[in-house]
């Protein structure tokens, strides 16, 4: 299953520039990204800023004048992987003196100047809100100084920067709609690395989505740490300032109205913030995908309280009921943490049972990793032994595997509208795409004259836990049928 929020397969992915890029760039940069989709979207903003300064992307680190790593701090393991990567780049630097290495993103924000002191190989450190200053910092570093900007901002959204789409399938794109997070979940480092929550100008989001659609894209995923608290009021002095405030439900509607051929997804929703207004908007537009990522984190009310999630087990279950009532057949997925501070066997059972109750199609599952500076690190003892954390995580994974398989089995015999994304990885004879519910569907190209970006109706006849297989029964999109 392809994770929209935190794709394991994409960790460490480097930009592969389009082959057709014939621009004579002044210098070359290489960028490798870790972490969530927000971080990958940020790398596209960075690429855009660097392009303007005459830097072109290369997919080969050894070829670059500037090597950038866009980092993640969410778990200790992510930071360890990145540290190891930085030592690889040290070798390149040795062979090619003058190569600059920069650390961007959440780990840069968390460790700040420590990076320059400890890691002798790093020349530039830039936090998530300071990417506009990158060209200046590169110049400083070129003159032999250590360059750093980790200032967080209250209003930076990079609204006016048109991200450079690289490594894209040309069909689906991420669009950042807000930055930062105000939730203060006690386990989470994000409020410290990405700062206060702020929403991006609605008009700039719509323009970006329209432009993507005009360039052949057929799916946008609206991104934010907590999309349901999106709220934008245009300043009164602007012509767009008379339209009133834009809530997330309104924004979803505006994006959906661009074209019935443009699918809209969003991630991530906080269970406390997703409103009936959003659910009703989803019912009204076929092109708003019926899939909600609703991280539960734990099924125990006591643990949820310690996590500062601000909802109880019962409240979460009622939210799931409401989604099932208003949007029957809607996909629901989750994030789950095993072994948070003081978690006992009963709490763990509560997590397993809420997974079963919610019937998640898929989940991202982790064991708790204490992060320096978080509320949990300051308030609680990380007292669940590693062995127990791993055992519980294994049980959670086993439960999810069963639920995913059962979910796919329930869909056998059904016909689903699939947006074709690419040839399947395993065989060029097959297409791969996704259903509105975000399930991966693979089917033979056969004699149908289809291409990526087309909508087809696929009848599903077999499945594994992660993929559904079927055959095309019609190449006419349902929304076209509706209007005939
Ligand atoms: N330890 C383990 N998992 C974490 N997450 C966030 N912080 C931690 C941590 N300290 C998980 C949460 C979140 C997802 C992106 O990562 O489940 O939703
Ligand atoms: Fe994304 Fe959080 Fe990792 Fe930062 S720490 S890159 S916000 S997952």
Short mmCIF file of C-alpha atoms and ligand atoms in Angstrom, two decimals:
data_model
loop_
_atom_site.label_atom_id
_atom_site.label_comp_id
_atom_site.label_asym_id
_atom_site.label_seq_id
_atom_site.Cartn_x
_atom_site.Cartn_y
_atom_site.Cartn_z
CA UNK A 1 0.00 0.00 0.00
CA UNK A 2 1.34 3.39 -0.90
CA UNK A 3 1.44 5.69 2.08
CA UNK A 4 0.31 9.16 1.26
CA UNK A 5 1.63 10.58 4.47
CA UNK A 6 4.84 8.76 5.23
CA UNK A 7 5.92 6.46 2.44
CA UNK A 8 8.54 3.95 3.61
CA UNK A 9 9.53 3.20 0.03
CA UNK A 10 10.36 6.83 -0.65
CA UNK A 11 12.75 7.30 2.29
CA UNK A 12 16.07 8.56 0.99
CA UNK A 13 14.69 9.08 -2.50
CA UNK A 14 16.70 11.46 -4.65
CA UNK A 15 15.39 13.80 -7.28
CA UNK A 16 15.74 12.33 -10.74
CA UNK A 17 15.62 15.28 -13.10
CA UNK A 18 13.73 14.97 -16.35
CA UNK A 19 16.00 13.69 -19.11
CA UNK A 20 14.78 16.40 -21.43
CA UNK A 21 16.25 19.12 -19.21
CA UNK A 22 18.64 20.86 -21.59
CA UNK A 23 19.10 24.03 -19.55
CA UNK A 24 22.75 25.03 -19.12
CA UNK A 25 22.83 25.19 -15.32
CA UNK A 26 25.50 27.17 -13.53
CA UNK A 27 25.84 24.49 -10.85
CA UNK A 28 24.29 21.19 -9.90
CA UNK A 29 22.48 20.17 -6.73
CA UNK A 30 21.48 16.75 -5.45
CA UNK A 31 18.66 16.43 -2.94
CA UNK A 32 17.64 13.38 -0.94
CA UNK A 33 14.49 13.38 1.17
CA UNK A 34 13.27 11.59 4.29
CA UNK A 35 10.13 11.72 6.38
CA UNK A 36 6.57 12.60 5.57
CA UNK A 37 4.97 13.83 2.35
CA UNK A 38 5.28 17.41 3.65
CA UNK A 39 9.03 17.02 3.56
CA UNK A 40 8.97 15.66 0.01
CA UNK A 41 6.77 18.59 -0.99
CA UNK A 42 9.25 20.97 0.66
CA UNK A 43 12.08 19.49 -1.41
CA UNK A 44 10.14 20.54 -4.51
CA UNK A 45 9.97 24.11 -3.15
CA UNK A 46 13.71 24.02 -2.48
CA UNK A 47 14.33 22.78 -6.04
CA UNK A 48 12.30 25.69 -7.37
CA UNK A 49 14.28 28.23 -5.29
CA UNK A 50 17.57 26.72 -6.46
CA UNK A 51 16.53 26.59 -10.12
CA UNK A 52 15.97 30.34 -10.02
CA UNK A 53 19.55 30.74 -8.84
CA UNK A 54 20.93 28.69 -11.72
CA UNK A 55 21.20 25.34 -9.92
CA UNK A 56 19.93 22.30 -11.82
CA UNK A 57 19.07 18.96 -10.19
CA UNK A 58 21.15 15.84 -10.64
CA UNK A 59 20.24 12.36 -9.46
CA UNK A 60 23.94 11.50 -8.90
CA UNK A 61 25.40 12.81 -5.66
CA UNK A 62 29.03 12.52 -6.83
CA UNK A 63 28.23 14.89 -9.71
CA UNK A 64 26.80 17.66 -7.52
CA UNK A 65 28.32 20.93 -6.32
CA UNK A 66 25.72 21.02 -3.56
CA UNK A 67 24.41 17.94 -1.73
CA UNK A 68 21.26 18.46 0.32
CA UNK A 69 19.54 16.09 2.73
CA UNK A 70 15.99 17.00 3.71
CA UNK A 71 15.74 15.32 7.09
CA UNK A 72 13.16 13.88 9.49
CA UNK A 73 13.25 13.68 13.30
CA UNK A 74 10.03 11.80 13.99
CA UNK A 75 11.73 8.67 15.33
CA UNK A 76 15.28 7.96 16.41
CA UNK A 77 15.70 5.44 13.60
CA UNK A 78 15.12 8.12 10.95
CA UNK A 79 17.85 10.27 12.47
CA UNK A 80 20.27 7.32 12.61
CA UNK A 81 19.71 6.49 8.93
CA UNK A 82 20.37 10.11 7.99
CA UNK A 83 23.55 10.32 10.07
CA UNK A 84 24.83 7.25 8.28
CA UNK A 85 24.05 8.86 4.92
CA UNK A 86 25.98 11.96 5.90
CA UNK A 87 29.10 9.87 6.44
CA UNK A 88 28.67 8.52 2.87
CA UNK A 89 28.69 12.09 1.61
CA UNK A 90 31.87 12.75 3.55
CA UNK A 91 33.63 10.39 1.13
CA UNK A 92 32.33 12.32 -1.87
CA UNK A 93 33.54 15.54 -0.29
CA UNK A 94 36.98 14.03 0.18
CA UNK A 95 37.21 13.07 -3.48
CA UNK A 96 35.83 16.37 -4.66
CA UNK A 97 36.85 19.21 -2.34
CA UNK A 98 34.58 22.21 -2.64
CA UNK A 99 31.41 20.12 -2.67
CA UNK A 100 29.01 21.64 -0.15
CA UNK A 101 26.75 19.53 2.07
CA UNK A 102 23.59 21.01 3.54
CA UNK A 103 21.12 19.62 6.06
CA UNK A 104 17.53 20.80 5.65
CA UNK A 105 14.27 20.07 7.45
CA UNK A 106 13.29 18.81 10.84
CA UNK A 107 16.62 17.43 12.03
CA UNK A 108 18.31 20.70 11.05
CA UNK A 109 15.72 22.55 13.12
CA UNK A 110 16.12 20.21 16.10
CA UNK A 111 19.92 20.11 16.22
CA UNK A 112 20.63 23.59 14.86
CA UNK A 113 24.27 24.67 15.16
CA UNK A 114 25.15 21.37 16.84
CA UNK A 115 25.29 19.99 13.34
CA UNK A 116 28.07 22.37 12.39
CA UNK A 117 30.01 21.60 15.55
CA UNK A 118 29.60 17.83 15.71
CA UNK A 119 29.44 16.82 12.09
CA UNK A 120 32.45 18.29 10.43
CA UNK A 121 31.05 17.39 7.03
CA UNK A 122 28.07 19.74 7.15
CA UNK A 123 28.48 23.25 5.69
CA UNK A 124 24.90 24.50 5.66
CA UNK A 125 22.00 24.05 8.11
CA UNK A 126 18.51 25.27 7.11
CA UNK A 127 15.24 24.84 9.00
CA UNK A 128 11.85 24.26 7.30
CA UNK A 129 10.84 27.95 7.34
CA UNK A 130 14.13 29.35 6.01
CA UNK A 131 14.42 27.91 2.51
CA UNK A 132 14.23 31.31 0.84
CA UNK A 133 17.58 32.12 2.42
CA UNK A 134 19.24 29.02 0.96
CA UNK A 135 20.91 30.79 -2.02
CA UNK A 136 22.47 33.34 0.34
CA UNK A 137 23.62 30.60 2.68
CA UNK A 138 25.22 28.71 -0.22
CA UNK A 139 27.17 31.85 -1.08
CA UNK A 140 28.31 32.19 2.51
CA UNK A 141 29.38 28.56 2.60
CA UNK A 142 31.24 28.97 -0.71
CA UNK A 143 33.33 31.65 0.95
CA UNK A 144 34.29 29.17 3.66
CA UNK A 145 31.88 30.24 6.41
CA UNK A 146 29.48 27.90 8.15
CA UNK A 147 26.01 28.96 7.09
CA UNK A 148 22.91 28.49 9.24
CA UNK A 149 19.31 29.71 9.36
CA UNK A 150 16.88 27.83 11.57
CA UNK A 151 14.46 30.66 12.33
CA UNK A 152 10.86 29.51 12.49
CA UNK A 153 8.23 31.81 11.07
CA UNK A 154 4.62 32.62 11.94
CA UNK A 155 3.58 33.32 8.37
CA UNK A 156 5.90 31.60 5.87
CA UNK A 157 3.88 29.27 3.59
CA UNK A 158 5.93 29.55 0.37
CA UNK A 159 2.58 30.41 -1.21
CA UNK A 160 4.07 32.19 -4.22
CA UNK A 161 6.63 29.51 -5.03
CA UNK A 162 5.62 27.09 -7.73
CA UNK A 163 7.18 23.74 -6.76
CA UNK A 164 9.30 21.93 -9.35
CA UNK A 165 7.73 18.50 -9.90
CA UNK A 166 10.44 15.91 -10.11
CA UNK A 167 10.16 12.16 -9.53
CA UNK A 168 6.53 12.55 -10.41
CA UNK A 169 4.35 10.13 -12.34
CA UNK A 170 2.77 13.18 -13.98
CA UNK A 171 -0.65 12.09 -12.67
CA UNK A 172 -0.70 12.68 -8.91
CA UNK A 173 0.87 15.53 -6.98
CA UNK A 174 1.04 16.78 -3.41
CA UNK A 175 -0.07 20.31 -2.65
CA UNK A 176 0.89 21.80 0.66
CA UNK A 177 -2.01 23.79 2.19
CA UNK A 178 -0.64 24.61 5.61
CA UNK A 179 2.51 24.34 7.70
CA UNK A 180 3.36 23.64 11.31
CA UNK A 181 1.22 22.14 14.03
CA UNK A 182 -0.40 23.46 17.23
CA UNK A 183 -1.60 20.17 18.64
CA UNK A 184 1.21 19.30 21.02
CA UNK A 185 0.71 15.53 21.07
CA UNK A 186 3.10 14.62 23.86
CA UNK A 187 5.12 12.09 21.81
CA UNK A 188 5.67 14.34 18.82
CA UNK A 189 8.61 16.49 17.83
CA UNK A 190 6.79 18.24 14.95
CA UNK A 191 5.53 21.33 16.85
CA UNK A 192 9.18 22.00 17.76
CA UNK A 193 10.64 21.41 14.31
CA UNK A 194 7.93 22.92 12.13
CA UNK A 195 6.63 25.61 14.42
CA UNK A 196 3.19 27.21 14.72
CA UNK A 197 0.35 26.28 12.46
CA UNK A 198 -0.45 28.61 9.54
CA UNK A 199 -2.66 28.23 6.48
CA UNK A 200 -1.66 29.04 2.95
CA UNK A 201 -3.54 31.57 0.82
CA UNK A 202 -6.53 29.71 -0.68
CA UNK A 203 -6.17 31.41 -4.08
CA UNK A 204 -2.55 30.25 -4.40
CA UNK A 205 -3.60 26.67 -3.58
CA UNK A 206 -6.35 26.80 -6.22
CA UNK A 207 -3.98 28.25 -8.79
CA UNK A 208 -1.45 25.50 -8.13
CA UNK A 209 -4.15 22.81 -8.47
CA UNK A 210 -5.51 24.35 -11.68
CA UNK A 211 -2.05 24.54 -13.15
CA UNK A 212 -1.41 20.90 -12.28
CA UNK A 213 -4.68 19.92 -13.95
CA UNK A 214 -3.81 21.90 -17.07
CA UNK A 215 -0.47 20.09 -17.16
CA UNK A 216 -2.15 16.69 -17.24
CA UNK A 217 -2.27 15.86 -13.53
CA UNK A 218 -5.44 14.08 -12.43
CA UNK A 219 -5.06 13.82 -8.66
CA UNK A 220 -4.00 16.25 -5.96
CA UNK A 221 -3.42 15.39 -2.31
CA UNK A 222 -3.88 18.40 -0.05
CA UNK A 223 -1.24 18.19 2.63
CA UNK A 224 -0.93 19.45 6.17
CA UNK A 225 -0.13 18.08 9.61
CA UNK A 226 -3.75 18.75 10.53
CA UNK A 227 -5.73 19.69 7.41
CA UNK A 228 -9.07 20.04 9.19
CA UNK A 229 -7.90 23.12 11.03
CA UNK A 230 -7.15 24.88 7.72
CA UNK A 231 -8.56 28.42 7.93
CA UNK A 232 -7.76 31.30 5.63
CA UNK A 233 -9.09 34.82 5.51
CA UNK A 234 -7.80 36.94 2.64
CA UNK A 235 -6.69 40.41 3.74
CA UNK A 236 -9.49 42.94 3.13
CA UNK A 237 -7.25 44.99 0.84
CA UNK A 238 -7.04 42.17 -1.74
CA UNK A 239 -9.76 41.70 -4.39
CA UNK A 240 -10.13 38.13 -3.07
CA UNK A 241 -10.62 39.57 0.42
CA UNK A 242 -14.40 39.89 0.10
CA UNK A 243 -15.21 36.23 -0.19
CA UNK A 244 -15.06 35.59 3.56
CA UNK A 245 -13.15 32.92 5.41
CA UNK A 246 -12.19 29.63 3.79
CA UNK A 247 -12.52 26.57 6.00
CA UNK A 248 -11.11 23.18 5.04
CA UNK A 249 -14.56 22.02 3.85
CA UNK A 250 -14.81 25.11 1.60
CA UNK A 251 -11.30 24.60 0.26
CA UNK A 252 -12.06 20.97 -0.57
CA UNK A 253 -15.15 22.07 -2.45
CA UNK A 254 -13.29 24.75 -4.39
CA UNK A 255 -10.60 22.27 -5.45
CA UNK A 256 -13.22 19.64 -6.35
CA UNK A 257 -14.97 22.19 -8.58
CA UNK A 258 -11.87 22.66 -10.77
CA UNK A 259 -12.90 19.60 -12.81
CA UNK A 260 -14.70 16.29 -12.25
CA UNK A 261 -11.61 14.75 -13.86
CA UNK A 262 -9.39 15.98 -11.01
CA UNK A 263 -9.43 13.73 -7.95
CA UNK A 264 -8.90 15.31 -4.56
CA UNK A 265 -7.37 13.58 -1.55
CA UNK A 266 -6.20 15.01 1.75
CA UNK A 267 -3.96 14.06 4.63
CA UNK A 268 -3.77 14.09 7.65
CA UNK A 269 -6.99 14.48 9.66
CA UNK A 270 -6.99 14.80 13.43
CA UNK A 271 -10.02 12.95 14.80
CA UNK A 272 -10.85 15.91 17.04
CA UNK A 273 -11.05 18.34 14.12
CA UNK A 274 -12.70 16.53 11.20
CA UNK A 275 -16.17 18.06 10.94
CA UNK A 276 -19.54 16.93 9.62
CA UNK A 277 -19.19 19.79 7.13
CA UNK A 278 -16.13 18.04 5.65
CA UNK A 279 -17.94 14.67 5.56
CA UNK A 280 -21.01 16.26 3.89
CA UNK A 281 -18.76 17.95 1.31
CA UNK A 282 -17.22 14.54 0.58
CA UNK A 283 -20.68 13.09 -0.06
CA UNK A 284 -21.48 15.82 -2.59
CA UNK A 285 -18.49 15.41 -4.90
CA UNK A 286 -17.62 12.11 -6.58
CA UNK A 287 -14.09 13.37 -7.25
CA UNK A 288 -13.31 13.88 -3.56
CA UNK A 289 -11.85 10.48 -2.77
CA UNK A 290 -13.64 8.37 -0.21
CA UNK A 291 -10.66 7.73 1.98
CA UNK A 292 -9.79 9.26 5.35
CA UNK A 293 -6.51 8.95 7.18
CA UNK A 294 -7.61 9.23 10.81
CA UNK A 295 -4.69 8.35 13.12
CA UNK A 296 -5.90 6.84 16.40
CA UNK A 297 -2.40 6.36 17.98
CA UNK A 298 -3.84 4.25 20.83
CA UNK A 299 -7.15 2.61 21.74
CA UNK A 300 -6.84 3.28 25.47
CA UNK A 301 -8.47 6.41 26.87
CA UNK A 302 -5.85 6.61 29.63
CA UNK A 303 -2.97 6.51 27.11
CA UNK A 304 -4.76 8.91 24.76
CA UNK A 305 -4.98 11.36 27.62
CA UNK A 306 -1.27 11.05 28.34
CA UNK A 307 -0.60 11.52 24.63
CA UNK A 308 -2.64 14.74 24.81
CA UNK A 309 -4.81 13.61 21.89
CA UNK A 310 -7.88 15.30 23.49
CA UNK A 311 -10.35 12.52 22.58
CA UNK A 312 -11.39 9.31 24.30
CA UNK A 313 -11.75 5.81 22.92
CA UNK A 314 -15.55 6.25 22.81
CA UNK A 315 -15.31 9.60 21.06
CA UNK A 316 -13.04 8.14 18.37
CA UNK A 317 -15.38 5.20 17.85
CA UNK A 318 -18.32 7.60 17.47
CA UNK A 319 -16.34 9.46 14.79
CA UNK A 320 -15.80 6.19 12.91
CA UNK A 321 -19.56 5.48 13.21
CA UNK A 322 -20.34 8.91 11.79
CA UNK A 323 -18.02 8.37 8.80
CA UNK A 324 -19.60 4.95 8.13
CA UNK A 325 -23.08 6.50 8.41
CA UNK A 326 -22.49 9.43 6.04
CA UNK A 327 -19.99 7.76 3.72
CA UNK A 328 -20.66 4.02 3.50
CA UNK A 329 -17.73 2.25 1.88
CA UNK A 330 -15.27 5.04 2.74
CA UNK A 331 -11.70 3.80 3.34
CA UNK A 332 -10.32 4.55 6.81
CA UNK A 333 -6.65 4.23 7.71
CA UNK A 334 -4.63 4.98 10.81
CA UNK A 335 -1.31 5.55 12.57
CA UNK A 336 -0.68 3.49 15.69
CA UNK A 337 2.03 3.68 18.35
CA UNK A 338 2.86 0.59 20.46
CA UNK A 339 4.44 0.85 23.90
CA UNK A 340 3.91 4.48 24.87
CA UNK A 341 4.95 5.37 28.45
CA UNK A 342 3.11 3.28 31.13
CA UNK A 343 1.18 1.27 28.51
CA UNK A 344 0.09 -2.07 30.03
CA UNK A 345 -1.46 -5.24 28.61
CA UNK A 346 -4.99 -3.88 28.98
CA UNK A 347 -4.16 -0.68 27.12
CA UNK A 348 -2.59 -2.75 24.36
CA UNK A 349 -5.74 -4.90 24.10
CA UNK A 350 -7.75 -1.69 23.76
CA UNK A 351 -5.58 -0.74 20.78
CA UNK A 352 -6.14 -4.11 19.10
CA UNK A 353 -9.89 -3.91 19.67
CA UNK A 354 -10.24 -0.35 18.37
CA UNK A 355 -8.41 -1.45 15.22
CA UNK A 356 -10.96 -4.20 14.76
CA UNK A 357 -13.83 -1.83 15.50
CA UNK A 358 -12.57 0.74 12.99
CA UNK A 359 -11.80 -1.90 10.39
CA UNK A 360 -8.79 -0.02 9.04
CA UNK A 361 -7.88 -0.71 5.41
CA UNK A 362 -4.27 -0.03 6.30
CA UNK A 363 -2.21 1.50 9.08
CA UNK A 364 1.25 2.85 9.73
CA UNK A 365 2.48 1.17 12.85
CA UNK A 366 5.41 2.15 15.04
CA UNK A 367 6.81 1.45 18.45
CA UNK A 368 7.27 4.45 20.68
CA UNK A 369 10.56 6.26 20.26
CA UNK A 370 11.28 8.95 22.85
CA UNK A 371 12.19 12.28 21.27
CA UNK A 372 14.28 14.90 23.11
CA UNK A 373 12.36 18.02 24.09
CA UNK A 374 8.86 16.58 23.67
CA UNK A 375 6.26 16.80 26.45
CA UNK A 376 6.42 13.01 26.98
CA UNK A 377 10.18 13.09 27.37
CA UNK A 378 9.91 15.82 29.98
CA UNK A 379 6.90 14.42 31.85
CA UNK A 380 7.00 10.64 31.64
CA UNK A 381 9.38 7.71 31.87
CA UNK A 382 9.84 5.65 28.71
CA UNK A 383 9.25 2.53 30.79
CA UNK A 384 7.98 -0.15 28.39
CA UNK A 385 10.93 -2.47 27.65
CA UNK A 386 12.02 -2.57 24.01
CA UNK A 387 11.24 -6.29 23.84
CA UNK A 388 7.64 -5.69 24.96
CA UNK A 389 7.25 -2.78 22.55
CA UNK A 390 8.32 -5.03 19.69
CA UNK A 391 6.04 -7.88 20.75
CA UNK A 392 3.06 -5.55 20.92
CA UNK A 393 3.95 -3.98 17.59
CA UNK A 394 4.11 -7.48 16.03
CA UNK A 395 0.58 -8.19 17.31
CA UNK A 396 -0.65 -4.87 15.93
CA UNK A 397 0.93 -5.62 12.54
CA UNK A 398 -0.63 -9.08 12.55
CA UNK A 399 -4.05 -7.62 13.31
CA UNK A 400 -3.67 -5.05 10.52
CA UNK A 401 -2.58 -7.70 8.02
CA UNK A 402 -5.75 -9.64 8.77
CA UNK A 403 -7.95 -6.52 8.52
CA UNK A 404 -6.34 -5.44 5.22
CA UNK A 405 -6.85 -8.85 3.67
CA UNK A 406 -10.46 -9.03 4.89
CA UNK A 407 -11.12 -5.54 3.58
CA UNK A 408 -9.86 -6.52 0.12
CA UNK A 409 -11.77 -9.81 0.22
CA UNK A 410 -15.00 -7.94 0.95
CA UNK A 411 -14.47 -5.98 -2.28
CA UNK A 412 -14.09 -9.07 -4.51
CA UNK A 413 -16.69 -9.12 -7.27
CA UNK A 414 -17.18 -5.36 -7.02
CA UNK A 415 -16.46 -2.81 -9.76
CA UNK A 416 -14.31 0.20 -8.87
CA UNK A 417 -13.37 3.35 -10.69
CA UNK A 418 -9.59 3.41 -11.02
CA UNK A 419 -7.36 6.29 -12.06
CA UNK A 420 -4.48 4.77 -14.04
CA UNK A 421 -1.12 5.95 -12.67
CA UNK A 422 1.51 3.86 -14.48
CA UNK A 423 2.47 0.42 -15.72
CA UNK A 424 2.57 -2.06 -12.88
CA UNK A 425 6.01 -2.55 -11.35
CA UNK A 426 5.93 -6.31 -11.91
CA UNK A 427 4.72 -6.43 -15.50
CA UNK A 428 4.54 -4.04 -18.41
CA UNK A 429 1.41 -5.89 -19.53
CA UNK A 430 -0.54 -4.50 -16.59
CA UNK A 431 -1.69 -1.07 -15.45
CA UNK A 432 -1.54 0.07 -11.86
CA UNK A 433 -3.91 2.62 -10.39
CA UNK A 434 -5.96 3.34 -7.33
CA UNK A 435 -9.60 3.25 -6.35
CA UNK A 436 -11.28 6.20 -4.67
CA UNK A 437 -10.79 4.29 -1.39
CA UNK A 438 -7.02 4.42 -2.02
CA UNK A 439 -6.63 0.71 -2.75
CA UNK A 440 -4.00 -0.29 -5.29
CA UNK A 441 -5.61 -2.05 -8.27
CA UNK A 442 -3.65 -3.94 -10.96
CA UNK A 443 -5.22 -5.13 -14.22
CA UNK A 444 -4.22 -6.18 -17.76
CA UNK A 445 -3.88 -3.44 -20.38
CA UNK A 446 -5.46 -5.92 -22.84
CA UNK A 447 -6.74 -4.29 -26.02
CA UNK A 448 -8.06 -1.17 -24.38
CA UNK A 449 -6.43 1.95 -25.64
CA UNK A 450 -5.78 3.50 -22.22
CA UNK A 451 -3.03 5.66 -20.80
CA UNK A 452 -2.00 7.02 -17.41
CA UNK A 453 -4.48 9.67 -16.32
CA UNK A 454 -7.50 7.78 -17.71
CA UNK A 455 -10.37 6.59 -15.54
CA UNK A 456 -11.53 3.02 -16.03
CA UNK A 457 -14.04 0.71 -14.34
CA UNK A 458 -12.32 -2.41 -13.04
CA UNK A 459 -14.10 -5.51 -11.78
CA UNK A 460 -11.99 -7.04 -9.03
CA UNK A 461 -11.63 -10.84 -9.04
CA UNK A 462 -8.66 -11.61 -6.78
CA UNK A 463 -6.56 -9.93 -4.14
CA UNK A 464 -3.65 -10.10 -1.77
CA UNK A 465 -3.40 -8.14 1.44
CA UNK A 466 -1.90 -5.13 -0.39
CA UNK A 467 -3.27 -5.28 -3.93
CA UNK A 468 -6.50 -5.97 -5.77
CA UNK A 469 -6.47 -7.58 -9.21
CA UNK A 470 -9.18 -7.40 -11.86
CA UNK A 471 -10.23 -6.61 -15.41
CA UNK A 472 -11.43 -3.49 -17.19
CA UNK A 473 -15.20 -3.63 -17.75
CA UNK A 474 -15.59 -0.09 -19.10
CA UNK A 475 -13.36 2.79 -20.10
CA UNK A 476 -16.03 5.43 -19.54
CA UNK A 477 -15.67 7.45 -16.34
CA UNK A 478 -18.75 7.18 -14.10
CA UNK A 479 -19.23 10.96 -13.99
CA UNK A 480 -19.49 11.06 -17.79
CA UNK A 481 -22.12 8.29 -17.68
CA UNK A 482 -24.07 10.33 -15.14
CA UNK A 483 -24.51 13.23 -17.49
CA UNK A 484 -25.40 11.28 -20.65
N1 LIG B 1 7.49 7.49 18.33
C1 LIG B 1 6.85 6.64 17.50
N2 LIG B 1 6.00 7.06 16.55
C2 LIG B 1 5.77 8.38 16.45
N3 LIG B 1 4.96 9.10 15.63
C3 LIG B 1 5.13 10.40 15.92
N4 LIG B 1 6.00 10.56 16.92
C4 LIG B 1 6.41 9.32 17.28
C5 LIG B 1 7.30 8.82 18.26
N5 LIG B 1 7.93 9.65 19.11
C6 LIG B 1 4.07 8.49 14.62
C7 LIG B 1 2.63 8.86 14.89
C8 LIG B 1 2.35 9.85 13.81
C9 LIG B 1 3.21 9.33 12.69
C10 LIG B 1 3.48 10.30 11.58
O1 LIG B 1 4.40 8.96 13.34
O2 LIG B 1 1.84 7.71 14.76
O3 LIG B 1 0.97 9.91 13.45
FE1 LIG B 2 7.62 15.18 8.58
FE2 LIG B 2 7.50 14.99 11.21
FE3 LIG B 2 9.52 13.88 9.95
FE4 LIG B 2 9.32 16.52 10.14
S1 LIG B 2 9.60 15.10 11.83
S2 LIG B 2 9.79 15.35 8.30
S3 LIG B 2 7.13 16.82 10.04
S4 LIG B 2 7.39 13.28 9.77
#
